[in-house]
Every structure is written in structure tokens, then in C-alpha cells.
């Protein structure tokens, strides 16, 4: 957009060009399903998801709660997250048909 600027001393009209920035973002939802097919067993997938969520929780916490092994609660939470992800992916596919 060009806006006029009046220079009162010279009584001239000059124009300054202002540039606008356009930002665009794209997302690929296929990445969600890639995680599910990357691991060869249910237990491996469940443990990886549990470790990822522990990392995120420890990173967000003010004090780090580093534990040696995964607890049952973390594994159950990972199972629930995986099931929700599978449902969401397959419901999207079903709705497209």
C-alpha cells in the first residue's frame, strides 16, 4: 500500500511504499499414522509413546521428575493415546469415503 506524505516545507507530495508480509503454513496429517506403522510391536509403540510423554511432562515441569523405569500409569496413558489416534485416523478415512 502506498501512503502519501506531505512535506510542509517543500510543499511536495511524496509516496512511501509499505510492504506487507504474507505467511503461509501447511500441515500433513499423514505423520500421525507414520508413527503407528514405524514400530513392529504394540509394546514397543506403547513404550515409545510413554517415553515421549514423560519427556514432554519433564520439560514442562519446573523440577525434573526423572524416573528410571516407566510406571503402569504411564503405559496405560500411552495405550489410551494410541487408541484415540487410531480412531481419529480411521474415522477421517471413513468420512472421506
mmCIF file of C-alpha atoms in Angstrom:
data_model
loop_
_atom_site.group_PDB
_atom_site.id
_atom_site.type_symbol
_atom_site.label_atom_id
_atom_site.label_comp_id
_atom_site.label_asym_id
_atom_site.label_seq_id
_atom_site.Cartn_x
_atom_site.Cartn_y
_atom_site.Cartn_z
ATOM 1 C CA UNK A 1 0.000 0.000 0.000
ATOM 2 C CA UNK A 2 1.252 3.465 -0.816
ATOM 3 C CA UNK A 3 0.568 6.320 1.568
ATOM 4 C CA UNK A 4 1.104 9.969 0.625
ATOM 5 C CA UNK A 5 3.331 12.098 2.834
ATOM 6 C CA UNK A 6 3.176 15.880 2.602
ATOM 7 C CA UNK A 7 6.417 17.723 3.230
ATOM 8 C CA UNK A 8 5.225 21.091 4.586
ATOM 9 C CA UNK A 9 8.499 22.939 3.936
ATOM 10 C CA UNK A 10 8.842 21.968 0.293
ATOM 11 C CA UNK A 11 5.126 21.628 -0.373
ATOM 12 C CA UNK A 12 5.778 18.447 -2.268
ATOM 13 C CA UNK A 13 3.885 15.249 -2.183
ATOM 14 C CA UNK A 14 5.981 12.105 -1.914
ATOM 15 C CA UNK A 15 4.966 8.479 -1.629
ATOM 16 C CA UNK A 16 6.447 5.788 0.564
ATOM 17 C CA UNK A 17 5.753 2.184 -0.242
ATOM 18 C CA UNK A 18 4.939 -0.147 2.624
ATOM 19 C CA UNK A 19 5.461 -3.846 2.153
ATOM 20 C CA UNK A 20 3.179 -6.432 3.692
ATOM 21 C CA UNK A 21 4.396 -9.828 4.779
ATOM 22 C CA UNK A 22 2.314 -12.862 3.907
ATOM 23 C CA UNK A 23 2.790 -16.026 5.945
ATOM 24 C CA UNK A 24 1.514 -19.425 4.885
ATOM 25 C CA UNK A 25 1.601 -22.713 6.808
ATOM 26 C CA UNK A 26 0.889 -26.213 5.587
ATOM 27 C CA UNK A 27 0.261 -29.348 7.587
ATOM 28 C CA UNK A 28 0.412 -33.007 6.688
ATOM 29 C CA UNK A 29 -1.728 -35.242 8.870
ATOM 30 C CA UNK A 30 -0.137 -38.385 7.444
ATOM 31 C CA UNK A 31 2.651 -38.001 10.035
ATOM 32 C CA UNK A 32 0.295 -39.252 12.752
ATOM 33 C CA UNK A 33 -0.178 -42.572 11.011
ATOM 34 C CA UNK A 34 3.554 -42.927 10.260
ATOM 35 C CA UNK A 35 4.225 -43.228 13.981
ATOM 36 C CA UNK A 36 1.817 -46.154 14.208
ATOM 37 C CA UNK A 37 3.432 -48.092 11.374
ATOM 38 C CA UNK A 38 7.033 -47.397 12.359
ATOM 39 C CA UNK A 39 7.211 -49.925 15.205
ATOM 40 C CA UNK A 40 6.897 -53.688 14.810
ATOM 41 C CA UNK A 41 5.084 -54.460 18.051
ATOM 42 C CA UNK A 42 2.408 -52.985 20.281
ATOM 43 C CA UNK A 43 4.718 -52.951 23.317
ATOM 44 C CA UNK A 44 7.469 -51.034 21.501
ATOM 45 C CA UNK A 45 4.989 -48.442 20.253
ATOM 46 C CA UNK A 46 3.430 -48.095 23.693
ATOM 47 C CA UNK A 47 6.817 -47.636 25.387
ATOM 48 C CA UNK A 48 7.988 -45.044 22.843
ATOM 49 C CA UNK A 49 4.796 -43.008 23.273
ATOM 50 C CA UNK A 50 5.087 -43.260 27.070
ATOM 51 C CA UNK A 51 8.720 -42.085 26.981
ATOM 52 C CA UNK A 52 7.781 -39.185 24.702
ATOM 53 C CA UNK A 53 5.045 -38.036 27.043
ATOM 54 C CA UNK A 54 7.344 -38.361 30.045
ATOM 55 C CA UNK A 55 9.906 -36.193 28.249
ATOM 56 C CA UNK A 56 7.278 -33.541 27.481
ATOM 57 C CA UNK A 57 5.991 -33.580 31.066
ATOM 58 C CA UNK A 58 9.513 -33.305 32.481
ATOM 59 C CA UNK A 59 10.351 -30.480 30.081
ATOM 60 C CA UNK A 60 7.251 -28.517 31.097
ATOM 61 C CA UNK A 61 7.710 -29.080 34.831
ATOM 62 C CA UNK A 62 9.778 -26.683 36.911
ATOM 63 C CA UNK A 63 11.591 -29.619 38.515
ATOM 64 C CA UNK A 64 12.599 -32.674 36.545
ATOM 65 C CA UNK A 65 10.928 -35.888 37.675
ATOM 66 C CA UNK A 66 13.374 -38.315 36.117
ATOM 67 C CA UNK A 67 12.412 -41.901 36.831
ATOM 68 C CA UNK A 68 14.357 -44.993 35.916
ATOM 69 C CA UNK A 69 11.533 -47.137 34.512
ATOM 70 C CA UNK A 70 8.089 -46.440 33.119
ATOM 71 C CA UNK A 71 5.258 -46.955 35.552
ATOM 72 C CA UNK A 72 1.956 -48.699 34.782
ATOM 73 C CA UNK A 73 0.047 -45.406 34.747
ATOM 74 C CA UNK A 74 2.323 -44.030 32.012
ATOM 75 C CA UNK A 75 1.933 -47.192 29.918
ATOM 76 C CA UNK A 76 -1.862 -47.125 30.300
ATOM 77 C CA UNK A 77 -1.947 -43.460 29.308
ATOM 78 C CA UNK A 78 0.172 -44.243 26.237
ATOM 79 C CA UNK A 79 -2.223 -47.067 25.282
ATOM 80 C CA UNK A 80 -5.194 -44.723 25.528
ATOM 81 C CA UNK A 81 -3.450 -42.092 23.413
ATOM 82 C CA UNK A 82 -2.576 -44.632 20.715
ATOM 83 C CA UNK A 83 -6.152 -45.943 20.598
ATOM 84 C CA UNK A 84 -7.517 -42.389 20.272
ATOM 85 C CA UNK A 85 -5.035 -41.670 17.488
ATOM 86 C CA UNK A 86 -6.006 -44.813 15.566
ATOM 87 C CA UNK A 87 -9.691 -43.977 15.922
ATOM 88 C CA UNK A 88 -9.148 -40.431 14.702
ATOM 89 C CA UNK A 89 -7.103 -41.549 11.683
ATOM 90 C CA UNK A 90 -9.611 -44.206 10.660
ATOM 91 C CA UNK A 91 -12.659 -42.006 11.222
ATOM 92 C CA UNK A 92 -11.113 -39.394 8.906
ATOM 93 C CA UNK A 93 -10.584 -42.061 6.254
ATOM 94 C CA UNK A 94 -14.111 -43.406 6.677
ATOM 95 C CA UNK A 95 -15.666 -39.946 6.383
ATOM 96 C CA UNK A 96 -13.797 -39.347 3.091
ATOM 97 C CA UNK A 97 -15.358 -42.446 1.518
#
